[in-house]
Coordinates of C-alpha atoms and ligand atoms in Angstrom, one line a residue:
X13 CA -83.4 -125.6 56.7
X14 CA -81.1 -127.0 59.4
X15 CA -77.4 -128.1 58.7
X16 CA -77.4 -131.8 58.2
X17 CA -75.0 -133.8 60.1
X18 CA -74.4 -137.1 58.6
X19 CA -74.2 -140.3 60.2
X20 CA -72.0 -142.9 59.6
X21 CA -73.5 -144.6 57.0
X22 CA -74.3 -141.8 55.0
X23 CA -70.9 -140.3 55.4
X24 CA -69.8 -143.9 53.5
X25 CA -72.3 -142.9 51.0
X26 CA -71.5 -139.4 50.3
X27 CA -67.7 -140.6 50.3
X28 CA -68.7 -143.5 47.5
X29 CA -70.4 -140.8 45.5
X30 CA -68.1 -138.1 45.2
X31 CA -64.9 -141.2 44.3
X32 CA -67.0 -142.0 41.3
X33 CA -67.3 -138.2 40.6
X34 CA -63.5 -138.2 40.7
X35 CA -63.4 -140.9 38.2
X36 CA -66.3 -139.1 36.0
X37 CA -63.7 -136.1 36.0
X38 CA -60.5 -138.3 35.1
X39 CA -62.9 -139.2 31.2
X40 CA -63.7 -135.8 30.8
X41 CA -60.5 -134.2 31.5
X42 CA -59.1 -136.8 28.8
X43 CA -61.1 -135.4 26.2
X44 CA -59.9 -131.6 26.4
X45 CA -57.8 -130.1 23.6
X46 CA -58.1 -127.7 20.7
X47 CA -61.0 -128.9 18.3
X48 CA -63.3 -130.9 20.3
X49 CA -67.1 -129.7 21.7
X50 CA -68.8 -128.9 24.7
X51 CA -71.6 -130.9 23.7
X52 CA -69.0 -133.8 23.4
X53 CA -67.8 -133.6 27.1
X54 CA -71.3 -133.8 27.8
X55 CA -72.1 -136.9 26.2
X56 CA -68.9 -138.6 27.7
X57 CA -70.0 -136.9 31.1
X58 CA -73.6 -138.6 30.5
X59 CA -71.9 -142.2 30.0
X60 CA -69.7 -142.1 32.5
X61 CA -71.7 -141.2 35.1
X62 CA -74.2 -143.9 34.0
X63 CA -71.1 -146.0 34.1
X64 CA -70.9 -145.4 37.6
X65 CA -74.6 -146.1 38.8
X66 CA -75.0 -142.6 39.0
X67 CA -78.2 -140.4 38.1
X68 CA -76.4 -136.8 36.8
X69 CA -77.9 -134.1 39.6
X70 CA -77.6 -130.9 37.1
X71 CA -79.3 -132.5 34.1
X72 CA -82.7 -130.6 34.7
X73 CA -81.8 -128.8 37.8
X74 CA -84.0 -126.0 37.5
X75 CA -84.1 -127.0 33.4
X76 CA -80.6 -126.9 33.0
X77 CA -80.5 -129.0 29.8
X78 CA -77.0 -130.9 30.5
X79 CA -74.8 -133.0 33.0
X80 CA -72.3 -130.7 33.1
X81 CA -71.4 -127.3 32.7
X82 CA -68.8 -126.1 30.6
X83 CA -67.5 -122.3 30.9
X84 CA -65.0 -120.8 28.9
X85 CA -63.1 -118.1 29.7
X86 CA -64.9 -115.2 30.4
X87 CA -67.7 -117.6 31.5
X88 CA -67.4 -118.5 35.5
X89 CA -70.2 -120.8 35.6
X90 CA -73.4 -122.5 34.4
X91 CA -71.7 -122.8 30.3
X92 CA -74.2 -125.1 28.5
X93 CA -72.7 -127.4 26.6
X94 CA -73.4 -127.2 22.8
X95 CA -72.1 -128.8 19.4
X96 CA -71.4 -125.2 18.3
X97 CA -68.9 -124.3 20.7
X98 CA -65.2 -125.6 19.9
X99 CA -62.1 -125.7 22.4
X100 CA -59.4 -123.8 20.8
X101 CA -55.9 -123.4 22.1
X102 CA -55.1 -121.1 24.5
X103 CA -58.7 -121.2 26.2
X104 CA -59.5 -121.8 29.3
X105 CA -62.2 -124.5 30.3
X106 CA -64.1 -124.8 33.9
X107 CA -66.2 -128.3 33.9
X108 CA -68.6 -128.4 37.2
X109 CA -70.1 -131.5 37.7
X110 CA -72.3 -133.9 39.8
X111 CA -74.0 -137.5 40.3
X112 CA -76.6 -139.0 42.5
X113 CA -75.4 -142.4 44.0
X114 CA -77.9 -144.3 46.2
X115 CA -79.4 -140.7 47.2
X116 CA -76.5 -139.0 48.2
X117 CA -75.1 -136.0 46.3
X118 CA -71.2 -135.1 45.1
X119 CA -70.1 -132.0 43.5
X120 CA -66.9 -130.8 41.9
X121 CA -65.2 -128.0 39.3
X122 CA -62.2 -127.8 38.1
X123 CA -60.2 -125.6 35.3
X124 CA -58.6 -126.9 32.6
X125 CA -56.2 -125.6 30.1
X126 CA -56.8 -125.9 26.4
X127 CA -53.1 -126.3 25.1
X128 CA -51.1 -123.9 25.8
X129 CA -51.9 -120.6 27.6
X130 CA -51.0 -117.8 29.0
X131 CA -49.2 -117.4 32.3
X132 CA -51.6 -114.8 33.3
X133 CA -54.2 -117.4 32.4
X134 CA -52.1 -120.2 34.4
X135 CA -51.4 -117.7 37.5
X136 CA -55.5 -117.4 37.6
X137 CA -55.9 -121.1 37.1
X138 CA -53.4 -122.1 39.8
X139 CA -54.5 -119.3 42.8
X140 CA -58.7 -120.0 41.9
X141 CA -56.8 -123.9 43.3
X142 CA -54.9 -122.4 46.1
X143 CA -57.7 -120.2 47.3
X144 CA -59.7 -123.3 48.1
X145 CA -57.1 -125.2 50.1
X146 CA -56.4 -122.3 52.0
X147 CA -60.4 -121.5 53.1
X148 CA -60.4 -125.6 54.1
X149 CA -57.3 -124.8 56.7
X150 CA -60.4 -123.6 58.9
X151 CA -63.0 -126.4 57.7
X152 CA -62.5 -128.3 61.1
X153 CA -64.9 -129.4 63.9
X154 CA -64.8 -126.0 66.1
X155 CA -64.2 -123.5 63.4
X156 CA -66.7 -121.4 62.7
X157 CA -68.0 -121.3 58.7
X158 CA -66.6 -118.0 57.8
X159 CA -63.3 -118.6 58.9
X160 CA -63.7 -120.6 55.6
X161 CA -64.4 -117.3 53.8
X162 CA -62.3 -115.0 55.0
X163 CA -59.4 -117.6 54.3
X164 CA -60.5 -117.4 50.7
X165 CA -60.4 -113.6 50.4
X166 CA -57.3 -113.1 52.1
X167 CA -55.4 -114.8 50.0
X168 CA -57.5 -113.9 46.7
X169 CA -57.1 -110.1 47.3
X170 CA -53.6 -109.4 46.9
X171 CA -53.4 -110.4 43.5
X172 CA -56.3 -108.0 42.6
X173 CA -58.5 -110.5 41.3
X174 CA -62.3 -110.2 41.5
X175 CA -64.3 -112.5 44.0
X176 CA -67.8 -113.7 42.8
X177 CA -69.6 -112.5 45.0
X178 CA -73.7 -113.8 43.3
X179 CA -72.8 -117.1 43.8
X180 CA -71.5 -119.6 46.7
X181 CA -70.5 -122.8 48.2
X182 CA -73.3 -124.7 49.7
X183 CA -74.2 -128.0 52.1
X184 CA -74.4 -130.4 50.3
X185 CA -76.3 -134.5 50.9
X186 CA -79.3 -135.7 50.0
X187 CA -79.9 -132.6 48.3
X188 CA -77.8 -130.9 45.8
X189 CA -77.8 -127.5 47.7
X190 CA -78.4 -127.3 51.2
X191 CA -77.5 -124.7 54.2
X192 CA -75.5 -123.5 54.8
X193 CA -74.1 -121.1 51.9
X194 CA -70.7 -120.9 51.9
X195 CA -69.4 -117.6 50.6
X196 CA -66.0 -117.4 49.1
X197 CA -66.0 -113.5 50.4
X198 CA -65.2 -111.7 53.5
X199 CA -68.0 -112.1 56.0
X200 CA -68.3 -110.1 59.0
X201 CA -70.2 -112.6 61.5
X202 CA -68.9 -115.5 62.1
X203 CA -71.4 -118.0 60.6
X204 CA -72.4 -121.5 62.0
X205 CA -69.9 -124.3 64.1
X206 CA -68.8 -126.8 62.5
X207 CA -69.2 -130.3 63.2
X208 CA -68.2 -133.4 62.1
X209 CA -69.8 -135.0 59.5
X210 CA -71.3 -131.7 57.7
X211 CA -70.5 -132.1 54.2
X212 CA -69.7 -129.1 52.3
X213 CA -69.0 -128.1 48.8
X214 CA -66.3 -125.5 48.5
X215 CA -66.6 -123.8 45.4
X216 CA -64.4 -120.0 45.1
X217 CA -65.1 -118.5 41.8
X218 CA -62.6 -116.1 40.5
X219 CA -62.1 -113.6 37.8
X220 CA -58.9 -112.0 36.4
X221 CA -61.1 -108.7 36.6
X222 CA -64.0 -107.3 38.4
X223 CA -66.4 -109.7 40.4
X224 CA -69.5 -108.6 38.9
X225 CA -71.2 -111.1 36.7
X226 CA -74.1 -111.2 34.3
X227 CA -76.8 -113.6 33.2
X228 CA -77.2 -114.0 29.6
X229 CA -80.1 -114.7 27.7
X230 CA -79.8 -118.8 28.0
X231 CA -80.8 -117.7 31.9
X232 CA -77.7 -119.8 32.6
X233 CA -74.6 -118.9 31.4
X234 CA -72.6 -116.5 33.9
X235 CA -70.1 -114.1 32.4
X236 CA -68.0 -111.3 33.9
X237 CA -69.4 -107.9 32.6
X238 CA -65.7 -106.7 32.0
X239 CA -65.9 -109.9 30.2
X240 CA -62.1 -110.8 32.0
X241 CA -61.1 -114.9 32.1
X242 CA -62.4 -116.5 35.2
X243 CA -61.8 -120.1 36.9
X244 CA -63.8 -122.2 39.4
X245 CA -62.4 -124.9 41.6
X246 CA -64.7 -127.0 43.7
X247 CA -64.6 -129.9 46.3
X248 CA -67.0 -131.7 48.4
X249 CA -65.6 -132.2 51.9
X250 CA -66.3 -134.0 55.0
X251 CA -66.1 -132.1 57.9
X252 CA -63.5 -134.0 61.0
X253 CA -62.3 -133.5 64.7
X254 CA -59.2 -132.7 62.8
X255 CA -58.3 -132.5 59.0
X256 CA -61.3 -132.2 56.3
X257 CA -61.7 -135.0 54.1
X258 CA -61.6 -133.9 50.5
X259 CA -64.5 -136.4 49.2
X260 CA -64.0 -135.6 45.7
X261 CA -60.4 -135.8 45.6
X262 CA -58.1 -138.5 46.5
X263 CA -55.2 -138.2 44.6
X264 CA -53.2 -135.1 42.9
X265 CA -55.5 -134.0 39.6
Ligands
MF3_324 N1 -72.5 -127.3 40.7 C1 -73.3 -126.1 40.8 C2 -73.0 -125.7 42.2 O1 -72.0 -125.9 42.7 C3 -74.7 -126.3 40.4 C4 -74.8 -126.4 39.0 S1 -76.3 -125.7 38.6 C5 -76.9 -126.7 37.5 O2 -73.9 -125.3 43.0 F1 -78.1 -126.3 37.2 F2 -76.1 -126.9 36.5 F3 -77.1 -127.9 38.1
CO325 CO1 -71.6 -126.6 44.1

C-alpha cells in the first residue's frame, strides 16, 4: 500500500480527531489510582469517546473486545481491560487508545503512575517519553523515515533498556494502520522521504529488561518474557516543511 499524503481538508480532520483523543485521555487519566479497574477505564473510555462523536477504532480490531488497552507493568501492550484486575500502588499503567471522527483515525499511549513508584519505575516512564521526542527531531519533510528510528535507539540504548522490537509505529488516516511501519529500532536502510502531510503514529515501546515479548493465551496481551516493567508512549503527528505537529498533543500531559 502506498504512503498517504493528506490533503488539506483531511489534515483538518485528522487534527480534529486526534484533539478529541487528547481530551478522551484527560477522563481516563482522572480515574487512575490504587483500587479502581481496568474494566472501569474502559467504560469511561467508551463514553467519552461517544461524547466526542467518535466511533472507538480498537473495540473489535481484529476481536479485540475493548476501546482501550490497559497494560500493567510487565505488560507493554494490548492489556484487556477486565473487572478483575485492580490498580494498586506502585504499578505502572500504559493506556493506548483511539477514535474514529468523520473517517479519519487518531492514536495515542501514554504511562501512568499508580501512586507512588519507584524511581527505577519513573526513570523508565520518563525516557520511554523522551525517546519519542527525540525520533520526531527527524520527522521533517526531507528526512528520511529511519532517521526516526535510529533517533529512538540511540538514545534508548545507553540506559540498557530493551527495545520492542515485534511491534511498531505505523501510518496512520483513514485506516488505523497503514505504511509505512515505523520501527522504534536501529534500521540499516534508510526507509521512505518524508513529506508533508504524512501522518504518523510514533509509538517506542520499552522494557526495563530484555526486548523479547510474549503472547499470552488471551492472543492479546504482550508481556516481556523476563517479565521486567515496560512503558509505551505514543503520538500521532503531522508531518511539515519544518517542525512535526504533534496531533494528539497540544498541551504538557
Ligand atoms: N494502538 C495500537 C497501535 O498503536 C493498536 C491497538 S490494537 C487493538 O497500533 F486491537 F487494540 F486495537
Ligand atoms: Co499505534
Amino acid at each position: 500500500m502506498a504512503v498517504s499524503v493528506k490533503t488539506k481538508r483531511e489534515i483538518e480532520l485528522m487534527r480534529e480527531a486526534n484533539h478529541r483523543l487528547e481530551k478522551v485521555f484527560d477522563g481516563m487519566a482522572e480515574l487512575i489510582r490504587p483500587g479502581v479497574s481496568t474494566f472501569e477505564i474502559d467504560k469511561r473510555a467508551r463514553r467519552l469517546i461517544a461524547e466526542m462523536d467518535g466511533i472507538p477504532n480498537f473495540l473489535n480490531y481484529a476481536g479485540y473486545p475493548a476501546a482501550v488497552c490497559t497494560s500493567i507493568n510487565e505488560v507493554v501492550v494490548h492489556g484487556i481491560p477486565s473487572k478483575k484486575e485492580i490498580l494498586k500502588e506502585g504499578d505502572i499503567i500504559s493506556l493506548d487508545c483511539g477514535l474514529i471522527y468523520k473517517g479519519y483515525h487518531s492514536d495515542a499511549a501514554r504511562t501512568y503512575a499508580v501512586g507512588k513508584i519507584s524511581p527505577e519505575k519513573q526513570k523508565l516512564m520518563d525516557v520511554t517519553r523522551q525517546s519519542f521526542f527525540e525520533g520526531i527531531k527527524y520527522a521533517k519533510a526531507g528526512h528520511h523515515l529511519h532517521e526516526i528510528s535510529n533517533a529512538i535507539a540511540d538514545y534508548v540504548e545507553p540506559f540498557g533498556y530493551g527495545i520492542i522490537q515485534q511491534m511498531v509505529g505505523h501510518g496512520i488516516g483513514t485506516e488505523m494502520h497503514e505504511d509505512p511501519e515505523v520501527p522504534n529500532f536501529r534500521q540499516k536502510k534508510r526507509g521512505i522521504r518524508l513529506v508533508p502531510g504524512m501522518t504518523l503514529a510514533i509509538e517506542p515501546m520499552i522494557s526495563m529488561g530484555d526486548w523479547e515479548i510474549e503472547i499470552l493465551e488471551d492472543g492479546w496481551t504482550a508481556v516481556t518474557i523476563d517479565r521486567s516493567p515496560a512503558a509505551h508512549y505514543e503520538n500521532t503527528i503531522l508531518i511539515t516543511e519544518g517542525e512535526p505537529e504533534i496531533l494528539s498533543l497540544t498541551r504538557e500531559p
